[in-house]
Short mmCIF file of C-alpha atoms in Angstrom, two decimals:
data_model
loop_
_atom_site.label_atom_id
_atom_site.label_comp_id
_atom_site.label_asym_id
_atom_site.label_seq_id
_atom_site.Cartn_x
_atom_site.Cartn_y
_atom_site.Cartn_z
CA UNK O 289 -46.69 55.84 -15.70
CA UNK O 290 -44.09 52.86 -16.70
CA UNK O 291 -40.44 54.17 -17.24
CA UNK O 292 -39.66 51.40 -19.73
CA UNK O 293 -41.29 49.30 -22.22
CA UNK O 294 -40.54 46.75 -24.66
CA UNK O 295 -42.85 48.39 -27.06
CA UNK O 296 -44.81 51.96 -27.34
CA UNK O 297 -47.71 52.47 -29.47
CA UNK O 298 -48.34 56.17 -30.33
CA UNK O 299 -51.96 56.56 -30.91
CA UNK O 300 -55.22 55.55 -28.61
CA UNK O 301 -57.54 54.89 -31.60
CA UNK O 302 -59.01 51.55 -32.59
CA UNK O 303 -56.35 50.60 -34.73
CA UNK O 304 -53.59 51.32 -31.99
CA UNK O 305 -55.52 49.56 -29.54
CA UNK O 306 -56.05 46.43 -32.20
CA UNK O 307 -52.52 46.30 -32.61
CA UNK O 308 -51.76 46.43 -28.52
CA UNK O 309 -54.00 43.85 -28.26
CA UNK O 310 -52.84 41.54 -30.82
CA UNK O 311 -49.31 41.89 -29.72
CA UNK O 312 -50.40 40.85 -26.40
CA UNK O 313 -52.38 37.71 -27.74
CA UNK O 314 -49.04 36.94 -28.96
CA UNK O 315 -47.38 36.94 -25.57
CA UNK O 316 -45.86 40.32 -26.37
CA UNK O 317 -47.66 42.03 -23.41
CA UNK O 318 -45.16 44.57 -22.20
CA UNK O 319 -46.52 47.20 -24.50
CA UNK O 320 -47.75 50.92 -23.59
CA UNK O 321 -50.68 52.85 -25.58
CA UNK O 322 -49.92 56.71 -25.57
CA UNK O 323 -52.92 58.93 -26.22
CA UNK O 324 -52.54 62.40 -26.32
CA UNK O 325 -56.11 62.69 -25.52
CA UNK O 326 -58.96 60.50 -24.74
CA UNK O 327 -59.41 57.14 -26.67
CA UNK O 328 -60.57 57.31 -29.80
CA UNK O 329 -60.95 61.16 -29.95
CA UNK O 330 -58.95 61.58 -33.57
CA UNK O 331 -60.97 59.71 -35.75
CA UNK O 332 -62.42 56.65 -34.60
CA UNK O 333 -65.25 58.20 -32.48
CA UNK O 334 -66.23 60.36 -35.29
CA UNK O 335 -66.13 57.62 -37.88
CA UNK O 336 -69.44 56.53 -39.92
CA UNK O 337 -69.39 52.99 -38.43
CA UNK O 338 -69.35 51.21 -42.30
CA UNK O 339 -67.75 47.70 -42.34
CA UNK O 340 -67.50 47.00 -45.90
CA UNK O 341 -65.90 44.19 -48.20
CA UNK O 342 -66.85 45.77 -51.44
CA UNK O 343 -63.60 47.50 -52.65
CA UNK O 344 -62.20 47.19 -56.16
CA UNK O 345 -58.83 45.93 -55.10
CA UNK O 346 -57.52 42.31 -54.30
CA UNK O 347 -55.70 43.57 -51.45
CA UNK O 348 -58.48 45.57 -49.72
CA UNK O 349 -60.94 43.01 -50.22
CA UNK O 350 -58.80 39.82 -48.96
CA UNK O 351 -57.96 42.19 -45.57
CA UNK O 352 -61.48 43.07 -45.39
CA UNK O 353 -62.70 39.57 -45.56
CA UNK O 354 -60.54 38.55 -42.87
CA UNK O 355 -61.42 41.54 -40.89
CA UNK O 356 -65.26 40.98 -41.08
CA UNK O 357 -64.58 37.17 -40.00
CA UNK O 358 -62.95 38.64 -37.00
CA UNK O 359 -65.55 41.45 -36.58
CA UNK O 360 -68.13 38.76 -36.35
CA UNK O 361 -66.55 37.15 -33.44
CA UNK O 362 -65.32 40.11 -31.63
CA UNK O 363 -68.22 39.99 -29.07
CA UNK O 364 -66.94 36.69 -27.77
CA UNK O 365 -63.17 37.43 -27.81
CA UNK O 366 -63.41 40.68 -26.31
CA UNK O 367 -66.21 39.97 -23.88
CA UNK O 368 -68.15 43.20 -24.78
CA UNK O 369 -70.88 43.70 -27.28
CA UNK O 370 -69.53 46.11 -30.17
CA UNK O 371 -72.75 46.13 -31.83
CA UNK O 372 -71.60 44.39 -34.82
CA UNK O 373 -74.50 43.88 -37.25
CA UNK O 374 -74.24 42.63 -40.56
CA UNK O 375 -77.05 44.68 -42.24
CA UNK O 376 -75.10 45.11 -45.65
CA UNK O 377 -74.01 47.93 -47.72
CA UNK O 378 -76.07 48.99 -50.86
CA UNK O 379 -74.29 51.22 -53.65
CA UNK O 380 -77.00 52.81 -55.73
CA UNK O 381 -75.74 52.74 -59.63
CA UNK O 382 -77.17 55.50 -61.88
CA UNK O 383 -75.35 55.16 -65.51
CA UNK O 384 -73.71 52.24 -67.35
CA UNK O 385 -70.47 53.35 -67.00
CA UNK O 386 -70.91 53.13 -62.87
CA UNK O 387 -72.93 49.75 -63.48
CA UNK O 388 -70.28 48.17 -65.49
CA UNK O 389 -67.46 49.49 -63.06
CA UNK O 390 -69.39 47.83 -60.35
CA UNK O 391 -69.78 44.77 -62.18
CA UNK O 392 -65.82 44.25 -62.43
CA UNK O 393 -65.71 44.91 -58.71
CA UNK O 394 -68.32 42.23 -57.79
CA UNK O 395 -66.38 39.72 -60.05
CA UNK O 396 -63.34 40.36 -58.13
CA UNK O 397 -64.76 40.27 -54.82
CA UNK O 398 -66.63 37.19 -55.74
CA UNK O 399 -63.46 35.54 -56.75
CA UNK O 400 -62.34 36.19 -53.02
CA UNK O 401 -65.25 34.71 -51.52
CA UNK O 402 -67.08 37.88 -50.67
CA UNK O 403 -71.00 37.17 -51.82
CA UNK O 404 -71.64 40.50 -53.26
CA UNK O 405 -73.91 40.82 -56.28
CA UNK O 406 -75.86 43.18 -58.78
CA UNK O 407 -79.41 43.67 -58.16
CA UNK O 408 -82.22 45.60 -59.77
CA UNK O 409 -83.93 48.69 -58.69
CA UNK O 410 -86.98 47.02 -57.52
CA UNK O 411 -84.59 44.44 -55.41
CA UNK O 412 -82.74 47.69 -53.42
CA UNK O 413 -86.57 48.90 -52.77
CA UNK O 414 -87.49 45.56 -51.04
CA UNK O 415 -84.06 46.08 -49.05
CA UNK O 416 -84.62 50.03 -48.37
CA UNK O 417 -88.41 50.61 -49.04
CA UNK O 418 -88.27 54.11 -48.24
CA UNK O 419 -85.62 54.16 -50.84
CA UNK O 420 -85.87 56.64 -53.99
CA UNK O 421 -84.75 55.26 -56.95
CA UNK O 422 -85.69 57.66 -59.77
CA UNK O 423 -82.90 57.22 -62.19
CA UNK O 424 -81.25 53.86 -60.44
CA UNK O 425 -80.46 51.46 -63.07
CA UNK O 426 -78.98 49.05 -60.55
CA UNK O 427 -77.14 48.68 -57.28
CA UNK O 428 -74.16 46.74 -55.64
CA UNK O 429 -75.52 44.55 -52.86
CA UNK O 430 -73.46 42.58 -49.96
CA UNK O 431 -75.74 41.41 -47.11
CA UNK O 432 -72.54 40.33 -45.03
CA UNK O 433 -71.03 44.25 -44.85
CA UNK O 434 -72.35 46.02 -42.04
CA UNK O 435 -71.55 48.31 -38.98
CA UNK O 436 -70.52 48.38 -35.21
CA UNK O 437 -70.62 50.93 -32.86
CA UNK O 438 -67.03 52.76 -32.45
CA UNK O 439 -67.24 53.75 -29.00
CA UNK O 440 -67.97 50.12 -27.59
CA UNK O 441 -65.34 48.81 -30.09
CA UNK O 442 -62.96 51.27 -28.68
CA UNK O 443 -63.47 50.19 -25.09
CA UNK O 444 -63.86 46.59 -25.83
CA UNK O 445 -60.06 46.45 -27.15
CA UNK O 446 -59.06 48.76 -24.29
CA UNK O 447 -60.24 46.57 -21.92
CA UNK O 448 -59.11 43.19 -23.46
CA UNK O 449 -55.85 44.49 -24.00
CA UNK O 450 -55.36 45.70 -20.06
CA UNK O 451 -56.63 42.42 -19.16
CA UNK O 452 -53.62 40.79 -21.14
CA UNK O 453 -51.20 43.39 -19.41
CA UNK O 454 -50.94 46.25 -21.68
CA UNK O 455 -50.67 49.44 -20.14
CA UNK O 456 -52.65 52.50 -21.47
CA UNK O 457 -51.97 56.50 -20.82
CA UNK O 458 -54.44 58.89 -21.62
CA UNK O 459 -53.57 62.59 -21.84
CA UNK O 460 -50.06 61.53 -22.48
CA UNK O 461 -48.73 63.29 -25.76
CA UNK O 462 -45.42 61.79 -27.08
CA UNK O 463 -43.13 64.94 -27.19
CA UNK O 464 -39.89 63.43 -28.91
CA UNK O 465 -38.54 60.15 -30.23
CA UNK O 466 -34.73 59.30 -29.04
CA UNK O 467 -32.75 57.75 -31.59
CA UNK O 468 -29.56 56.84 -31.84
CA UNK O 469 -27.65 54.72 -34.39
CA UNK O 470 -30.51 53.86 -36.13
CA UNK O 471 -31.92 52.13 -33.06
CA UNK O 472 -35.08 53.89 -30.66
CA UNK O 473 -34.05 54.32 -27.36
CA UNK O 474 -36.95 56.39 -25.87
CA UNK O 475 -40.26 58.05 -26.28
CA UNK O 476 -40.44 61.60 -24.53
CA UNK O 477 -44.00 62.39 -23.36
CA UNK O 478 -45.34 65.26 -21.46
CA UNK O 479 -45.46 63.26 -18.46
CA UNK O 480 -41.85 62.11 -18.63
CA UNK O 481 -39.62 59.62 -20.69
CA UNK O 482 -40.10 55.95 -21.40
CA UNK O 483 -37.10 53.81 -22.61
CA UNK O 484 -38.10 51.21 -25.25
CA UNK O 485 -36.48 49.84 -28.38
CA UNK O 486 -39.78 49.52 -30.50
CA UNK O 487 -42.40 52.40 -31.45
CA UNK O 488 -45.61 51.82 -33.65
CA UNK O 489 -46.78 54.88 -35.31
CA UNK O 490 -50.59 54.55 -34.93
CA UNK O 491 -51.41 58.25 -34.78
CA UNK O 492 -53.36 58.60 -38.45
CA UNK O 493 -54.00 62.23 -39.04
CA UNK O 494 -50.65 62.95 -36.41
CA UNK O 495 -49.06 60.17 -37.92
CA UNK O 496 -46.70 62.55 -39.99
CA UNK O 497 -45.69 64.44 -36.65
CA UNK O 498 -44.46 61.46 -35.35
CA UNK O 499 -42.45 60.36 -38.21
CA UNK O 500 -40.95 63.84 -38.23
CA UNK O 501 -39.93 63.18 -34.01
CA UNK O 502 -38.48 59.95 -35.18
CA UNK O 503 -36.56 61.22 -38.47
CA UNK O 504 -38.03 58.98 -40.67
CA UNK O 505 -36.07 59.94 -44.24
CA UNK O 506 -38.89 58.34 -46.49
CA UNK O 507 -41.44 60.78 -47.67
CA UNK O 508 -44.64 59.36 -46.37
CA UNK O 509 -47.49 61.91 -47.32
CA UNK O 510 -50.37 61.43 -44.75
CA UNK O 511 -52.66 64.87 -44.48
CA UNK O 512 -55.75 65.55 -42.27
CA UNK O 513 -58.53 66.48 -44.02
CA UNK O 514 -61.74 67.48 -42.04
CA UNK O 515 -65.12 65.23 -43.42
CA UNK O 516 -68.20 65.69 -41.06
CA UNK O 517 -70.87 63.85 -39.83
CA UNK O 518 -74.84 63.86 -39.12
CA UNK O 519 -77.12 62.32 -36.83
CA UNK O 520 -80.93 62.82 -37.13
CA UNK O 521 -83.73 62.18 -34.00
CA UNK O 522 -84.64 58.27 -33.98
CA UNK O 523 -86.93 57.07 -36.41
CA UNK O 524 -89.21 54.00 -36.59
CA UNK O 525 -86.74 50.90 -36.03
CA UNK O 526 -85.79 48.76 -39.30
CA UNK O 527 -86.13 51.89 -41.99
CA UNK O 528 -82.52 52.20 -43.45
CA UNK O 529 -81.10 49.05 -41.95
CA UNK O 530 -77.99 48.85 -44.67
CA UNK O 531 -75.29 51.53 -45.54
CA UNK O 532 -76.53 53.05 -48.68
CA UNK O 533 -74.41 54.86 -50.48
CA UNK O 534 -74.49 57.38 -53.72
CA UNK O 535 -71.87 58.85 -55.33
CA UNK O 536 -74.19 60.68 -58.09
CA UNK O 537 -75.02 62.49 -55.00
CA UNK O 538 -71.60 63.43 -53.67
CA UNK O 539 -70.87 60.40 -51.95
CA UNK O 540 -73.32 60.58 -49.67
CA UNK O 541 -73.83 57.39 -47.36
CA UNK O 542 -76.42 57.09 -44.74
CA UNK O 543 -77.89 54.16 -42.77
CA UNK O 544 -80.05 53.82 -39.27
CA UNK O 545 -77.98 53.23 -36.10
CA UNK O 546 -78.87 49.32 -34.76
CA UNK O 547 -80.12 50.38 -31.37
CA UNK O 548 -80.56 54.16 -31.06
CA UNK O 549 -82.93 54.68 -33.97
CA UNK O 550 -81.14 57.84 -35.32
CA UNK O 551 -79.93 58.17 -38.93
CA UNK O 552 -76.31 58.71 -39.40
CA UNK O 553 -74.21 59.73 -42.59
CA UNK O 554 -72.36 62.12 -44.37
CA UNK O 555 -71.45 63.08 -47.78
CA UNK O 556 -67.71 63.88 -49.75
CA UNK O 557 -67.27 67.48 -48.98
CA UNK O 558 -63.92 67.97 -47.16
CA UNK O 559 -61.33 70.56 -46.04
CA UNK O 560 -57.69 70.50 -45.62
CA UNK O 561 -55.34 69.99 -44.93
CA UNK O 562 -56.13 71.09 -41.84
CA UNK O 563 -56.62 70.24 -37.73
CA UNK O 564 -59.63 72.07 -37.35
CA UNK O 565 -62.58 70.17 -37.51
CA UNK O 566 -65.29 73.06 -36.67
CA UNK O 567 -68.57 71.59 -38.12
CA UNK O 568 -69.90 73.98 -40.64
CA UNK O 569 -73.36 75.23 -42.19
CA UNK O 570 -72.16 74.48 -45.59
CA UNK O 571 -71.80 70.65 -45.05
CA UNK O 572 -75.11 70.74 -42.80
CA UNK O 573 -77.19 72.39 -45.81
CA UNK O 574 -75.63 69.86 -48.25
CA UNK O 575 -76.12 66.49 -46.10
CA UNK O 576 -79.87 67.58 -45.68
CA UNK O 577 -80.41 68.16 -49.22
CA UNK O 578 -78.57 64.69 -49.97
CA UNK O 579 -80.44 62.50 -47.47
CA UNK O 580 -84.00 63.95 -48.91
CA UNK O 581 -82.90 62.79 -52.39
CA UNK O 582 -81.94 59.63 -51.31
CA UNK O 583 -84.69 58.90 -48.63
CA UNK O 584 -87.33 61.50 -49.10
CA UNK O 585 -88.72 60.99 -45.85
CA UNK O 586 -85.81 62.29 -44.31
CA UNK O 587 -86.94 65.76 -45.08
CA UNK O 588 -89.39 65.63 -42.45
CA UNK O 589 -86.36 64.54 -39.58
CA UNK O 590 -84.78 66.70 -37.30
CA UNK O 591 -80.97 66.87 -37.01
CA UNK O 592 -79.94 66.60 -33.52
CA UNK O 593 -76.21 66.57 -34.00
CA UNK O 594 -73.20 67.40 -36.78
CA UNK O 595 -69.67 66.94 -35.89
CA UNK O 596 -66.21 67.04 -37.49
CA UNK O 597 -63.53 64.30 -37.47
CA UNK O 598 -60.18 63.13 -39.66
CA UNK O 599 -59.48 61.62 -42.46
CA UNK O 600 -55.72 60.76 -42.49
CA UNK O 601 -55.35 60.85 -46.33
CA UNK O 602 -52.31 59.31 -48.35
CA UNK O 603 -52.57 60.27 -52.46
CA UNK O 604 -54.11 57.00 -53.31
CA UNK O 605 -56.44 56.53 -50.60
CA UNK O 606 -54.90 53.32 -49.03
CA UNK O 607 -53.19 53.09 -45.64
CA UNK O 608 -49.52 52.53 -44.96
CA UNK O 609 -48.61 49.65 -42.75
CA UNK O 610 -45.43 48.10 -42.30
CA UNK O 611 -41.78 48.66 -41.03
CA UNK O 612 -39.60 51.54 -41.66
CA UNK O 613 -36.12 50.10 -42.40
CA UNK O 614 -33.69 53.03 -41.88
CA UNK O 615 -34.72 52.84 -37.73
CA UNK O 616 -34.73 49.41 -36.20
CA UNK O 617 -38.25 48.63 -34.67
CA UNK O 618 -40.05 51.40 -35.75
CA UNK O 619 -43.40 50.88 -37.73
CA UNK O 620 -46.45 52.42 -39.04
CA UNK O 621 -49.90 52.04 -39.39
CA UNK O 622 -51.69 55.21 -40.47
CA UNK O 623 -53.25 57.07 -43.35
CA UNK O 624 -56.34 54.83 -43.70
CA UNK O 625 -58.32 57.45 -45.18
CA UNK O 626 -61.59 56.71 -43.82
CA UNK O 627 -61.01 52.90 -44.10
CA UNK O 628 -59.57 52.40 -40.32
CA UNK O 629 -62.42 51.53 -38.13
CA UNK O 630 -63.28 48.47 -40.85
CA UNK O 631 -59.97 47.38 -41.34
CA UNK O 632 -58.92 47.84 -37.59
CA UNK O 633 -59.30 44.01 -36.26
CA UNK O 634 -57.42 42.66 -39.20
CA UNK O 635 -54.70 45.07 -39.41
CA UNK O 636 -53.64 44.80 -35.48
CA UNK O 637 -53.59 40.91 -36.30
CA UNK O 638 -51.07 41.19 -39.18
CA UNK O 639 -48.91 44.05 -37.58
CA UNK O 640 -48.67 41.66 -34.69
CA UNK O 641 -47.94 38.69 -36.95
CA UNK O 642 -45.17 41.02 -38.82
CA UNK O 643 -43.52 42.05 -35.60
CA UNK O 644 -43.72 38.96 -33.54
CA UNK O 645 -43.13 36.41 -36.32
CA UNK O 646 -41.32 38.47 -38.80
CA UNK O 647 -43.93 37.30 -41.57
CA UNK O 648 -47.93 37.43 -42.06
CA UNK O 649 -50.03 35.78 -44.77
CA UNK O 650 -51.89 39.32 -44.91
CA UNK O 651 -50.91 41.44 -48.23
CA UNK O 652 -49.37 43.82 -46.10
CA UNK O 653 -47.07 44.72 -49.48
CA UNK O 654 -49.94 46.58 -50.79
CA UNK O 655 -50.02 49.17 -48.25
CA UNK O 656 -45.87 49.36 -48.23
CA UNK O 657 -45.07 52.92 -46.80
CA UNK O 658 -42.26 53.20 -49.37
CA UNK O 659 -44.35 53.01 -52.50
CA UNK O 660 -45.17 56.90 -52.69
CA UNK O 661 -41.18 57.68 -52.86
CA UNK O 662 -41.14 54.98 -55.81
CA UNK O 663 -44.06 56.70 -57.48
CA UNK O 664 -46.37 53.57 -57.31
CA UNK O 665 -49.61 54.58 -56.45
CA UNK O 666 -52.21 52.22 -55.97
CA UNK O 667 -55.80 52.33 -57.65
CA UNK O 668 -57.90 54.81 -55.55
CA UNK O 669 -59.84 52.89 -53.00
CA UNK O 670 -63.51 54.00 -52.84
CA UNK O 671 -63.78 56.72 -50.10
CA UNK O 672 -67.48 58.17 -48.69
CA UNK O 673 -68.01 61.09 -46.91
#
């Protein structure tokens, strides 16, 4: 293990790896990534795989539009197929209030170049023939949204970063951060000490613990909540290609895997704050009922796996990304509240630009870590699962 590095990134999920890769692209390759377990084991490998631009605020729409542009070329850029598939997102709408809210969102999305639109229940059935449209009065649809394979994406970013000189240490836990006179001196790990002048906190569900290690004086509320996912046995290919979402049914979301054919998804049941991610029967019962309400044919399909994972949640459901002013060269990119996987490409690009160039054209002010201390919560970002 290196004893010194210009930059130490704490957290080996897709956010930390994207930041490392993008720093190295900008010739800042003296980077070490620390992961206390195996790569992706916190939130990334446990996510719902979805990638969408259908948000209700300008910043997330702009960030996700750029992120999708990167996702589209990621196979060629990283040299590995991350199985990004633009199979769309379909939000089912059941009452006039919900419909009007999504019409407003669609107008804002269209303003920034996202080709979402409101469609009829009949059009929704054309997209997903197995869909139960009883009670549905419309749907929000964007064919350029999609999904990707989190396992392949993590390893693609890791391998690309290593080719550019980044070093990645798994099973290496940050135990402390030495700070003197407002500057970082070293990160202490279970394998020894790494001298460094820059730390990036990409620990997501553990981000508050890392902030405490560094003595961050500002309150940045990020708390881990258990969410769960499910996977069924394979069904006939092409049955549920888009991500289908219904808030009427408890925030249920489901889609068919692009290659393996199983249906994966979850719903809004959560526990916490907690670091316990043991799956529950309550979830299995609830998600099975909801899947069958949306796609009745799924009542005959066997579940083969359920799992738990983390949403690192903030009070407004939006991430904290930026510089901590009181500690020189301490940055945070955490608290993604279920959106980290989809945002990872653009977050890595934006934070690397901020660090290397001192500025970025991405709207990072929206994710200002100091907003909570000022009482400036953003509009609650849409969350599923």
